[in-house]
Amino acid sequence: MAAEGAPPFFAEAIVFLAATVVAVPIAKRLGLGSVVGYLAAGAVIGPHGFQFLGSGEDVLHVAELGVVLLLFVIGLELDPQKLWRMKRDIFGLGTAQVMVTGISFYAVARWAGYPYSTALVAGFGLALSSTAFALQILQERGQLSSAYGQRAFGILLLQDIAIVPLLAMVAVLAQGEGPATATDMASEMVIVLAAVAAVILAGRYLISPVFLLLAASRAREVMLTAALLVALGSAGIMHAVGLSMALGAFLAGVLLAESSFRHTLEADIEPFRSLLMGLFFVAVGMSLDFYLVMENWETVAAGVAIVMGLKGLYLWGLSRVTGSPNSDALRIAVTLPQGGEFAFVLFTAAVSERLLDYQTANLLTAVVILTMLLTPVACLGLEALAERVKASGVENPSIESFEEATPTVLVVGFGRFGMVVAQFLTSEGLEITAIDNRPDRIAYARKQGYKVYYGDATRADVLAAAGAGKAALVAMCIENDKVMARAIDLVREGFPDALIFCRATDRAHSLDLTKRGVDFQIRETFESSVVFGRAALEALGTPLNRIDQIEEDVRFRDEERLALQLQEGIFAGADKLHRVTPRKPADKDAEDIPAE
């Protein structure tokens, strides 16, 4: 009776969660990455494994939303300044890699006897690498900010962008198999352009004002709902006119990349994206037919060798031609030779459009999965070679050379205090990211030319999305003591390498920050009060050397009082407030020198 009353997919959800909880940690422990763990979990519980679940096709319909959210997040990361800095690696090296590799794989497929539409889908699908897989390898090894890591990221970025025209290519190839009049094509083009224009106009002129209104309510669940609505709504518009849902989500993400809510949107959507992408990989693993692979093992083995060999060779050659040293080119070659998650997306779309048959799709999927499994092995092999070279006493600066990441600063709180701090930092040409939770402040700062993003400093995911993990220094310019305390704890726990500089609102707050061991803290009114006092003494005719002596004495007594208050409480050291600064004998002769 209890089983009959269980909700739909309840048993399947339990199996899915249990399999991933077991498989993913094991895969990561072995250095293979979480993607391999998800794929292995799907293969074990699927219809070709222990048959705990049925066909993976039903799961894919829901799991494809993970790909939609992934493209939305990728769009959020494509702000114009970042694209411009990496333009050579993205649009030069990345485009060359996709085109050269895709055309080569297309030629191999045509030589093997596949029709041109199948060869195009297979060739360019296998030309893409795994963004999730490669970035995880780079992050786990701490090499994402290295010279080769940045170049690899540029290639992956272009590949992520390339999936949009590749999905459009699938739709065009499918339509090309049936007759279409010029009028029908023109009508469909107008509808498509109208849908794209609607998404662009809504993203540029409607979404930001709506988010400003929702942010004023301080209701996190409403902001989360709105974020999902934007991503899925734009995807639905594109789907309604026959284009890829991923295209709509990507467009919406790009349009919001300059929005004040960029980091909060990314942090809110990330858990859903991660879970659905995991479900997507599990569904792909479920669709892997072991019997089909065993029957065609020679074809699969040849495919793996061709994909990793040719792609690795092209990556090495193109990296060398565009200026990378030999060691960096080798690292790029062993980091990106695998097939990627977007190949699964492309093959799935091609199967639904009948451009690929079931057997071919499964063989291609098997090739992609095996290349993923072998990539960590290739990386470990190169690292072992580098260690052997180092141990032999032969210095190879090209293998050991890395480019330092540009220091960045995260400014938390962008009121009057935070704006002045930002002015100092940008005057040195430093890169800053600023977050605040008040829409009115964000709007004012934007009018002054500052890029300030909406974000809650008490959320670790928002701090991470805003770049706390890459920041050399976090400047806490918040007025709320409790919010600052929580933010300090999160930074200490999650980003221990960052320096923490704090604005203290009063003496009690200053004492609390001292106890917390922040790297620097200053009371917001103390320095201005000192300057004010100096100006008052000057106006009253006090000699300048006497004013300097008083300032030195006041600062010294203030430090003494703070030390006492740390030990005895806030009211300790009150007697130090009322002392008259003693005059030095040497100063008596200078008393006749008035202040200017």
Coordinates of C-alpha atoms in Angstrom, one line a residue:
M1 CA 0.0 0.0 0.0
A2 CA 2.8 2.4 0.9
A3 CA 4.5 1.7 -2.5
E4 CA 1.2 2.4 -4.4
G5 CA 0.9 5.8 -2.7
A6 CA 4.5 6.9 -3.5
P7 CA 4.9 10.0 -5.7
P8 CA 5.8 9.5 -9.4
F9 CA 9.6 8.9 -9.9
F10 CA 10.1 8.6 -6.2
A11 CA 11.9 5.2 -6.5
E12 CA 13.9 6.5 -9.5
A13 CA 15.0 9.6 -7.5
I14 CA 16.2 7.4 -4.6
V15 CA 18.2 5.2 -7.0
F16 CA 19.7 8.2 -8.8
L17 CA 20.7 10.0 -5.6
A18 CA 22.2 6.8 -4.1
A19 CA 24.2 6.0 -7.2
T20 CA 25.7 9.5 -7.5
V21 CA 26.5 9.7 -3.8
V22 CA 28.5 6.5 -4.2
A23 CA 30.0 6.9 -7.7
V24 CA 31.0 10.6 -7.8
P25 CA 33.2 10.7 -4.7
I26 CA 34.9 7.5 -5.8
A27 CA 35.6 9.0 -9.3
K28 CA 36.9 12.2 -7.7
R29 CA 39.1 10.2 -5.3
L30 CA 40.6 8.4 -8.3
G31 CA 41.3 11.8 -10.0
L32 CA 38.8 11.1 -12.8
G33 CA 36.4 14.0 -12.0
S34 CA 32.7 14.1 -11.2
V35 CA 31.5 13.9 -14.8
V36 CA 33.0 10.4 -15.1
G37 CA 31.3 9.5 -11.8
Y38 CA 27.9 10.5 -13.1
L39 CA 28.5 8.6 -16.4
A40 CA 29.6 5.5 -14.5
A41 CA 26.6 5.7 -12.1
G42 CA 24.2 5.9 -15.1
A43 CA 25.9 3.0 -16.8
V44 CA 25.6 0.8 -13.7
I45 CA 21.9 1.6 -12.9
G46 CA 20.7 1.8 -16.5
P47 CA 19.0 -0.7 -18.7
H48 CA 22.4 -2.0 -20.0
G49 CA 23.8 -2.4 -16.4
F50 CA 21.9 -3.7 -13.3
Q51 CA 18.6 -2.4 -14.8
F52 CA 17.5 -0.5 -11.7
L53 CA 16.1 2.1 -14.1
G54 CA 14.5 2.0 -17.5
S55 CA 15.5 3.9 -20.6
G56 CA 17.5 7.1 -20.2
E57 CA 15.5 8.9 -22.9
D58 CA 12.7 9.8 -20.4
V59 CA 15.2 11.2 -18.0
L60 CA 16.9 13.3 -20.7
H61 CA 13.8 15.3 -21.3
V62 CA 14.0 16.8 -17.8
A63 CA 17.8 16.7 -17.6
E64 CA 18.2 18.8 -20.7
L65 CA 17.2 21.8 -18.6
G66 CA 20.6 21.4 -16.9
V67 CA 22.2 22.2 -20.3
V68 CA 19.9 25.2 -20.7
L69 CA 20.9 26.6 -17.3
L70 CA 24.6 25.8 -18.1
L71 CA 24.4 28.0 -21.2
F72 CA 22.6 30.7 -19.2
V73 CA 25.5 30.8 -16.7
I74 CA 28.1 30.7 -19.5
G75 CA 26.3 33.8 -21.0
L76 CA 26.5 35.5 -17.7
E77 CA 30.3 35.1 -17.7
L78 CA 30.7 36.6 -21.2
D79 CA 30.9 40.3 -20.3
P80 CA 32.5 42.4 -23.1
Q81 CA 35.6 43.4 -21.2
K82 CA 36.5 39.7 -20.5
L83 CA 35.9 38.8 -24.1
W84 CA 38.1 41.7 -25.3
R85 CA 41.0 40.7 -23.0
M86 CA 40.9 37.1 -24.2
K87 CA 39.9 37.9 -27.8
R88 CA 43.0 36.4 -29.4
D89 CA 42.7 33.1 -27.5
I90 CA 38.9 32.9 -27.9
F91 CA 38.3 34.0 -31.4
G92 CA 41.7 33.1 -32.9
L93 CA 43.0 30.0 -31.2
G94 CA 39.5 28.6 -30.3
T95 CA 38.0 29.1 -33.7
A96 CA 41.0 27.6 -35.4
Q97 CA 40.8 24.5 -33.2
V98 CA 37.1 23.9 -33.7
M99 CA 37.3 24.4 -37.5
V100 CA 40.5 22.4 -38.2
T101 CA 39.5 19.6 -35.8
G102 CA 35.9 19.5 -37.0
I103 CA 36.8 19.4 -40.7
S104 CA 39.4 16.7 -40.1
F105 CA 36.9 14.5 -38.2
Y106 CA 34.3 15.2 -40.9
A107 CA 36.8 14.0 -43.6
V108 CA 37.5 10.8 -41.5
A109 CA 33.7 10.1 -41.2
R110 CA 33.1 10.6 -44.9
W111 CA 36.1 8.3 -45.7
A112 CA 34.4 5.7 -43.4
G113 CA 31.3 5.9 -45.5
Y114 CA 28.9 8.0 -43.4
P115 CA 26.5 10.5 -45.2
Y116 CA 27.5 14.1 -45.2
S117 CA 24.9 15.2 -42.5
T118 CA 26.0 12.5 -40.1
A119 CA 29.6 13.2 -40.8
L120 CA 29.1 16.9 -40.1
V121 CA 27.3 16.3 -36.8
A122 CA 29.9 13.6 -35.7
G123 CA 32.9 15.6 -36.8
F124 CA 32.1 18.9 -35.1
G125 CA 30.5 17.2 -32.1
L126 CA 33.8 15.4 -31.4
A127 CA 35.8 18.6 -32.0
L128 CA 34.3 20.0 -28.8
S129 CA 36.0 19.4 -25.4
S130 CA 34.4 19.1 -22.0
T131 CA 34.2 22.5 -20.3
A132 CA 33.1 21.0 -17.0
F133 CA 35.7 18.2 -17.2
A134 CA 38.7 20.4 -18.2
L135 CA 37.9 23.3 -15.9
Q136 CA 37.6 20.8 -13.0
I137 CA 41.1 19.4 -13.8
L138 CA 42.6 22.9 -14.0
Q139 CA 40.9 24.0 -10.7
E140 CA 41.9 20.9 -8.8
R141 CA 45.5 21.4 -9.8
G142 CA 45.4 25.1 -9.1
Q143 CA 46.4 26.0 -12.7
L144 CA 43.4 27.8 -14.1
S145 CA 45.2 31.2 -13.6
S146 CA 48.4 30.0 -15.2
A147 CA 49.3 31.0 -18.8
Y148 CA 48.3 27.7 -20.3
G149 CA 45.2 27.5 -18.1
Q150 CA 44.0 30.9 -19.4
R151 CA 44.6 29.8 -23.0
A152 CA 42.7 26.5 -22.4
F153 CA 39.8 28.5 -20.9
G154 CA 39.7 30.7 -24.0
I155 CA 39.4 27.6 -26.2
L156 CA 36.7 26.2 -24.0
L157 CA 34.8 29.5 -24.1
L158 CA 34.7 29.5 -27.9
Q159 CA 33.6 25.9 -27.9
D160 CA 30.8 26.8 -25.5
I161 CA 29.7 29.6 -27.9
A162 CA 30.1 27.2 -30.9
I163 CA 27.4 24.9 -29.6
V164 CA 24.8 27.5 -30.4
P165 CA 25.5 27.6 -34.2
L166 CA 26.1 23.8 -34.2
L167 CA 22.6 23.2 -32.7
A168 CA 21.3 25.6 -35.4
M169 CA 23.2 23.5 -38.0
V170 CA 21.3 20.4 -36.8
A171 CA 18.0 22.1 -37.3
V172 CA 19.0 23.3 -40.8
L173 CA 20.3 19.9 -41.8
A174 CA 17.0 18.3 -40.6
Q175 CA 14.9 20.8 -42.5
G176 CA 17.1 20.3 -45.6
E177 CA 15.8 16.8 -46.0
G178 CA 12.3 18.0 -46.9
P179 CA 11.2 20.5 -49.5
A180 CA 10.7 24.1 -48.5
T181 CA 9.5 27.1 -50.5
A182 CA 11.2 30.4 -50.5
T183 CA 8.0 31.9 -48.9
D184 CA 8.0 29.4 -46.1
M185 CA 11.7 30.0 -45.4
A186 CA 11.2 33.8 -45.4
S187 CA 8.2 33.4 -43.1
E188 CA 10.1 31.2 -40.7
M189 CA 13.1 33.6 -40.8
V190 CA 10.9 36.5 -39.8
I191 CA 9.4 34.5 -36.9
V192 CA 12.9 33.5 -35.7
L193 CA 14.2 37.1 -35.9
A194 CA 11.2 38.4 -34.1
A195 CA 11.7 35.8 -31.3
V196 CA 15.4 36.7 -31.0
A197 CA 14.5 40.4 -31.0
A198 CA 11.9 39.9 -28.2
V199 CA 14.5 38.1 -26.0
I200 CA 17.1 40.9 -26.6
L201 CA 14.7 43.7 -26.0
A202 CA 13.3 42.1 -22.8
G203 CA 16.8 41.4 -21.5
R204 CA 18.0 44.9 -22.2
Y205 CA 15.1 47.0 -21.1
L206 CA 12.7 44.9 -19.0
I207 CA 14.6 42.4 -16.8
S208 CA 16.9 44.8 -14.9
P209 CA 14.1 47.1 -13.7
V210 CA 12.1 44.1 -12.6
F211 CA 15.0 42.7 -10.6
L212 CA 15.5 46.1 -9.0
L213 CA 11.9 46.0 -7.9
L214 CA 12.2 42.4 -6.6
A215 CA 15.5 43.1 -4.8
A216 CA 13.8 45.9 -2.8
S217 CA 11.5 43.2 -1.3
R218 CA 14.6 41.4 0.2
A219 CA 12.8 38.0 -0.5
R220 CA 15.5 35.6 -1.7
E221 CA 13.0 33.0 -2.9
V222 CA 11.4 35.6 -5.2
M223 CA 14.7 36.5 -6.7
L224 CA 15.5 32.7 -7.2
T225 CA 12.1 32.2 -8.9
A226 CA 12.7 35.2 -11.2
A227 CA 16.2 33.9 -12.1
L228 CA 14.7 30.5 -13.2
L229 CA 11.9 32.3 -15.0
V230 CA 14.3 34.4 -17.1
A231 CA 16.5 31.4 -18.0
L232 CA 13.6 29.0 -18.8
G233 CA 11.3 31.7 -20.2
S234 CA 13.9 32.8 -22.8
A235 CA 14.6 29.1 -23.6
G236 CA 10.9 28.5 -24.1
I237 CA 10.6 31.4 -26.6
M238 CA 13.3 30.0 -28.7
H239 CA 11.9 26.5 -28.5
A240 CA 8.5 27.8 -29.6
V241 CA 9.9 29.0 -32.9
G242 CA 11.8 25.8 -33.5
L243 CA 15.3 26.9 -32.3
S244 CA 17.4 25.4 -29.5
M245 CA 16.3 26.2 -25.9
A246 CA 20.0 26.6 -25.2
L247 CA 20.1 29.6 -27.6
G248 CA 17.5 31.5 -25.7
A249 CA 19.1 30.9 -22.3
F250 CA 22.5 31.9 -23.8
L251 CA 21.1 35.1 -25.2
A252 CA 19.5 36.0 -21.9
G253 CA 22.7 35.3 -20.0
V254 CA 24.8 37.5 -22.3
L255 CA 22.3 40.3 -22.0
L256 CA 22.5 40.1 -18.2
A257 CA 26.3 39.8 -18.1
E258 CA 26.5 43.6 -17.5
S259 CA 23.5 43.6 -15.1
S260 CA 24.0 44.5 -11.4
F261 CA 22.4 41.1 -10.6
R262 CA 24.9 38.9 -12.5
H263 CA 26.6 37.3 -9.5
T264 CA 23.4 36.7 -7.5
L265 CA 21.8 35.1 -10.6
E266 CA 24.7 32.8 -11.1
A267 CA 24.8 31.8 -7.4
D268 CA 21.0 31.2 -7.3
I269 CA 21.0 29.1 -10.4
E270 CA 24.2 27.1 -9.7
P271 CA 22.6 24.4 -7.5
F272 CA 19.9 23.7 -10.0
R273 CA 22.4 23.7 -12.9
S274 CA 24.7 21.3 -11.1
L275 CA 22.0 18.9 -10.1
L276 CA 20.3 18.8 -13.5
M277 CA 23.7 18.5 -15.3
G278 CA 24.5 15.6 -13.0
L279 CA 21.1 14.0 -14.0
F280 CA 22.0 14.7 -17.7
F281 CA 25.3 12.8 -17.4
V282 CA 23.6 10.0 -15.6
A283 CA 21.0 9.7 -18.4
V284 CA 23.8 9.7 -21.0
G285 CA 25.5 6.9 -19.1
M286 CA 22.2 5.0 -18.9
S287 CA 22.0 5.1 -22.7
L288 CA 25.5 3.5 -23.2
D289 CA 24.9 0.1 -24.7
F290 CA 27.8 -2.1 -23.5
Y291 CA 26.8 -5.0 -25.8
L292 CA 26.9 -2.7 -28.8
V293 CA 30.3 -1.4 -27.7
M294 CA 31.7 -4.9 -27.2
E295 CA 30.5 -6.0 -30.6
N296 CA 32.2 -3.0 -32.2
W297 CA 35.2 -2.6 -29.9
E298 CA 37.6 -2.2 -32.8
T299 CA 35.6 0.8 -34.2
V300 CA 35.3 2.4 -30.7
A301 CA 39.0 1.9 -30.0
A302 CA 39.9 3.4 -33.3
G303 CA 37.6 6.3 -32.6
V304 CA 39.1 7.0 -29.2
A305 CA 42.7 6.9 -30.7
I306 CA 41.7 9.2 -33.6
V307 CA 39.9 11.7 -31.4
M308 CA 42.5 12.0 -28.8
G309 CA 45.4 11.8 -31.2
L310 CA 44.3 14.3 -33.8
K311 CA 42.7 16.7 -31.4
G312 CA 45.8 16.6 -29.1
L313 CA 48.1 17.1 -32.1
Y314 CA 46.1 20.1 -33.4
L315 CA 45.9 21.7 -29.9
W316 CA 49.6 21.4 -29.5
G317 CA 50.4 22.7 -33.0
L318 CA 48.0 25.6 -32.9
S319 CA 49.1 26.6 -29.4
R320 CA 52.7 26.6 -30.6
V321 CA 51.9 28.6 -33.7
T322 CA 50.1 31.2 -31.6
G323 CA 53.0 31.8 -29.2
S324 CA 52.8 29.2 -26.4
P325 CA 56.0 27.5 -25.2
N326 CA 56.3 23.8 -25.8
S327 CA 55.4 22.8 -22.2
D328 CA 52.2 25.0 -22.2
A329 CA 51.2 23.6 -25.6
L330 CA 51.7 20.0 -24.2
R331 CA 49.6 20.8 -21.1
I332 CA 46.8 22.2 -23.3
A333 CA 47.0 19.2 -25.5
V334 CA 46.5 16.7 -22.6
T335 CA 43.9 18.8 -20.9
L336 CA 41.5 19.2 -23.8
P337 CA 41.7 16.1 -26.0
Q338 CA 38.5 14.5 -24.7
G339 CA 35.0 14.8 -26.2
G340 CA 32.6 17.1 -24.3
E341 CA 29.2 17.2 -22.7
F342 CA 28.0 19.3 -25.6
A343 CA 28.7 16.4 -27.9
F344 CA 26.0 14.5 -26.0
V345 CA 23.6 17.5 -26.5
L346 CA 24.5 17.6 -30.2
F347 CA 24.1 13.9 -30.7
T348 CA 20.8 13.8 -28.8
A349 CA 19.4 16.6 -31.0
A350 CA 20.7 14.8 -34.1
V351 CA 19.0 11.5 -33.1
S352 CA 15.7 13.4 -32.5
E353 CA 16.0 14.9 -35.9
R354 CA 16.9 11.5 -37.4
L355 CA 20.3 12.7 -38.6
L356 CA 22.0 9.9 -36.5
D357 CA 20.7 6.4 -35.9
Y358 CA 20.7 4.8 -32.5
Q359 CA 23.8 2.6 -33.1
T360 CA 25.9 5.4 -34.5
A361 CA 24.9 7.7 -31.6
N362 CA 25.8 5.1 -29.0
L363 CA 29.2 4.4 -30.6
L364 CA 30.0 8.2 -30.7
T365 CA 28.8 8.5 -27.1
A366 CA 31.1 5.6 -26.1
V367 CA 34.0 7.3 -27.8
V368 CA 33.3 10.5 -25.9
I369 CA 33.0 8.7 -22.5
L370 CA 36.2 6.8 -23.0
T371 CA 38.2 9.9 -24.0
M372 CA 37.0 11.5 -20.8
L373 CA 38.2 8.5 -18.8
L374 CA 41.6 8.6 -20.4
T375 CA 42.2 12.4 -20.1
P376 CA 43.2 12.3 -16.4
V377 CA 45.6 9.5 -17.2
A378 CA 47.2 11.7 -19.9
C379 CA 47.5 14.6 -17.5
L380 CA 49.0 12.4 -14.8
G381 CA 51.5 11.0 -17.4
L382 CA 52.6 14.5 -18.3
E383 CA 53.0 15.5 -14.7
A384 CA 55.0 12.3 -14.0
L385 CA 57.3 13.2 -16.9
A386 CA 57.7 16.8 -15.6
E387 CA 58.6 15.4 -12.1
R388 CA 61.1 13.0 -13.6
V389 CA 62.8 15.9 -15.6
K390 CA 62.9 18.0 -12.4
A391 CA 64.3 15.1 -10.3
S392 CA 67.0 14.6 -12.9
G393 CA 68.4 18.0 -12.1
V394 CA 67.7 19.4 -15.6
E395 CA 65.9 22.7 -15.2
N396 CA 63.2 23.3 -17.8
P397 CA 61.8 26.7 -17.2
S398 CA 59.1 26.2 -19.9
I399 CA 57.6 23.3 -17.9
E400 CA 57.7 25.1 -14.6
S401 CA 56.9 28.6 -15.8
F402 CA 53.5 30.1 -14.9
E403 CA 52.1 33.6 -15.3
E404 CA 50.9 35.3 -12.2
A405 CA 47.2 36.2 -12.1
T406 CA 46.4 39.9 -11.9
P407 CA 45.6 40.9 -8.3
T408 CA 41.9 41.8 -7.9
V409 CA 40.0 43.3 -5.0
L410 CA 36.4 42.5 -3.9
V411 CA 34.7 45.5 -2.3
V412 CA 31.8 44.5 -0.1
G413 CA 29.5 47.4 0.5
F414 CA 29.4 50.4 -1.9
G415 CA 28.2 53.4 0.1
R416 CA 30.2 56.6 0.6
F417 CA 33.1 54.8 2.3
G418 CA 33.3 52.0 -0.3
M419 CA 33.2 54.4 -3.2
V420 CA 36.2 56.3 -1.9
V421 CA 38.1 53.0 -1.4
A422 CA 37.2 52.0 -4.9
Q423 CA 38.5 55.3 -6.2
F424 CA 41.9 54.7 -4.6
L425 CA 42.2 51.2 -6.0
T426 CA 41.1 52.0 -9.5
S427 CA 43.5 55.0 -9.5
E428 CA 46.3 52.4 -9.4
G429 CA 44.7 50.5 -12.3
L430 CA 43.7 47.6 -10.0
E431 CA 40.7 45.5 -11.0
I432 CA 37.8 45.6 -8.6
T433 CA 34.5 43.8 -8.2
A434 CA 31.9 45.5 -5.9
I435 CA 28.7 44.1 -4.4
D436 CA 26.0 45.7 -2.4
N437 CA 22.5 44.6 -1.3
R438 CA 20.8 48.0 -1.7
P439 CA 19.3 48.6 -5.2
D440 CA 19.4 52.4 -4.7
R441 CA 23.1 52.4 -4.0
I442 CA 23.8 50.2 -7.0
A443 CA 21.8 52.5 -9.3
Y444 CA 23.6 55.6 -8.0
A445 CA 27.1 53.9 -8.4
R446 CA 26.3 52.9 -11.9
K447 CA 25.4 56.5 -12.8
Q448 CA 28.8 57.4 -11.4
G449 CA 30.4 54.9 -13.8
Y450 CA 31.1 52.1 -11.3
K451 CA 30.1 48.5 -11.9
V452 CA 28.4 47.3 -8.8
Y453 CA 26.5 44.1 -8.5
Y454 CA 23.6 43.0 -6.3
G455 CA 24.8 40.5 -3.7
D456 CA 24.3 39.3 -0.2
A457 CA 27.6 39.2 1.7
T458 CA 26.3 36.5 4.1
R459 CA 26.1 33.9 1.3
A460 CA 29.2 32.0 0.5
D461 CA 28.0 31.2 -3.0
V462 CA 27.5 34.9 -3.8
L463 CA 31.0 35.7 -2.6
A464 CA 32.4 32.9 -4.7
A465 CA 30.5 34.0 -7.8
A466 CA 31.7 37.6 -7.2
G467 CA 35.3 36.4 -7.3
A468 CA 36.3 36.1 -3.6
G469 CA 38.3 32.9 -4.5
K470 CA 40.5 34.9 -6.9
A471 CA 40.7 38.2 -4.9
A472 CA 44.0 39.1 -3.3
L473 CA 42.1 41.4 -0.9
V474 CA 38.5 41.7 0.3
A475 CA 37.5 45.2 1.5
M476 CA 34.6 45.0 4.0
C477 CA 33.0 48.5 3.7
I478 CA 29.6 47.4 5.3
E479 CA 27.9 49.5 8.0
N480 CA 26.1 46.5 9.6
D481 CA 28.4 44.9 12.2
K482 CA 26.6 41.6 12.2
V483 CA 26.6 41.3 8.5
M484 CA 30.3 42.0 8.4
A485 CA 31.0 39.4 11.1
R486 CA 29.2 36.8 9.1
A487 CA 31.0 37.8 5.9
I488 CA 34.4 37.7 7.6
D489 CA 33.7 34.1 8.8
L490 CA 32.7 33.0 5.3
V491 CA 35.8 34.5 3.8
R492 CA 38.1 33.0 6.5
E493 CA 36.5 29.6 5.9
G494 CA 36.1 29.5 2.2
F495 CA 38.9 31.9 0.9
P496 CA 41.7 31.8 3.5
D497 CA 44.3 33.3 1.1
A498 CA 42.5 36.7 0.8
L499 CA 43.5 39.6 3.0
I500 CA 40.6 41.1 4.9
F501 CA 40.5 44.9 5.3
C502 CA 37.5 46.2 7.4
R503 CA 35.7 49.4 8.1
A504 CA 34.9 49.7 11.8
T505 CA 31.8 51.7 12.6
D506 CA 32.8 52.5 16.2
R507 CA 35.2 51.5 19.1
A508 CA 33.2 48.4 20.0
H509 CA 33.3 47.2 16.4
S510 CA 37.0 48.0 16.2
L511 CA 37.6 45.9 19.3
D512 CA 35.6 43.0 17.8
L513 CA 37.5 43.2 14.5
T514 CA 40.8 43.1 16.5
K515 CA 39.7 40.0 18.2
R516 CA 38.7 38.4 14.9
G517 CA 42.3 39.0 13.6
V518 CA 41.5 40.8 10.4
D519 CA 44.5 42.1 8.5
F520 CA 43.6 45.8 8.8
Q521 CA 40.7 47.8 10.3
I522 CA 40.0 51.5 10.7
R523 CA 37.3 53.4 12.5
E524 CA 35.4 55.3 9.9
T525 CA 35.2 58.6 11.9
F526 CA 38.6 58.6 13.7
E527 CA 40.8 60.0 10.9
S528 CA 38.3 62.6 9.9
S529 CA 38.0 63.7 13.5
V530 CA 41.7 64.1 13.8
V531 CA 41.8 66.2 10.7
F532 CA 38.9 68.3 12.0
G533 CA 40.7 68.8 15.4
R534 CA 43.9 69.9 13.6
A535 CA 41.9 72.4 11.6
A536 CA 40.2 73.8 14.7
L537 CA 43.6 74.2 16.5
E538 CA 45.1 76.0 13.5
A539 CA 42.1 78.4 13.4
L540 CA 42.7 79.2 17.0
G541 CA 46.3 80.1 16.4
T542 CA 48.0 77.0 17.9
P543 CA 51.6 76.6 16.5
L544 CA 52.0 73.8 13.9
N545 CA 54.7 71.9 15.9
R546 CA 52.4 71.9 18.9
I547 CA 49.5 70.6 16.8
D548 CA 51.8 67.8 15.5
Q549 CA 52.7 67.0 19.1
I550 CA 49.1 66.9 20.2
E551 CA 48.1 64.6 17.3
E552 CA 50.9 62.2 18.1
D553 CA 49.9 62.1 21.8
V554 CA 46.2 61.7 21.0
R555 CA 47.0 58.7 18.7
F556 CA 49.3 57.2 21.3
R557 CA 46.7 57.5 24.1
D558 CA 44.0 56.1 21.8
E559 CA 46.1 53.0 21.1
E560 CA 46.7 52.6 24.9
R561 CA 43.0 52.9 25.6
L562 CA 42.2 50.2 22.9
A563 CA 44.7 47.8 24.5
L564 CA 43.1 48.3 27.9
Q565 CA 39.6 47.9 26.5
L566 CA 40.5 44.6 24.9
Q567 CA 41.4 43.3 28.4
E568 CA 39.0 45.1 30.7
G569 CA 36.0 46.1 28.7
I570 CA 34.6 49.0 26.7
F571 CA 34.8 51.5 29.7
A572 CA 38.4 50.9 30.6
G573 CA 41.0 53.7 30.1
A574 CA 38.5 56.6 30.3
D575 CA 41.1 58.7 32.2
K576 CA 43.3 58.8 29.1
L577 CA 40.6 61.0 27.4
H578 CA 41.2 64.0 29.6
R579 CA 45.0 64.4 29.8
V580 CA 46.7 67.6 28.6
T581 CA 49.5 66.9 26.2
P582 CA 52.7 67.8 28.0
R583 CA 54.9 70.4 26.3
K584 CA 58.4 69.5 25.3
P585 CA 61.2 71.9 26.4
A586 CA 62.4 72.3 22.9
D587 CA 59.0 73.5 21.8
K588 CA 58.9 76.6 24.1
D589 CA 61.2 78.6 21.7
A590 CA 58.9 77.7 18.8
E591 CA 55.7 79.0 20.5
D592 CA 56.0 82.3 18.8
I593 CA 55.6 80.6 15.4
P594 CA 51.9 80.8 14.6
A595 CA 49.9 78.5 12.5
E596 CA 49.5 79.6 8.9

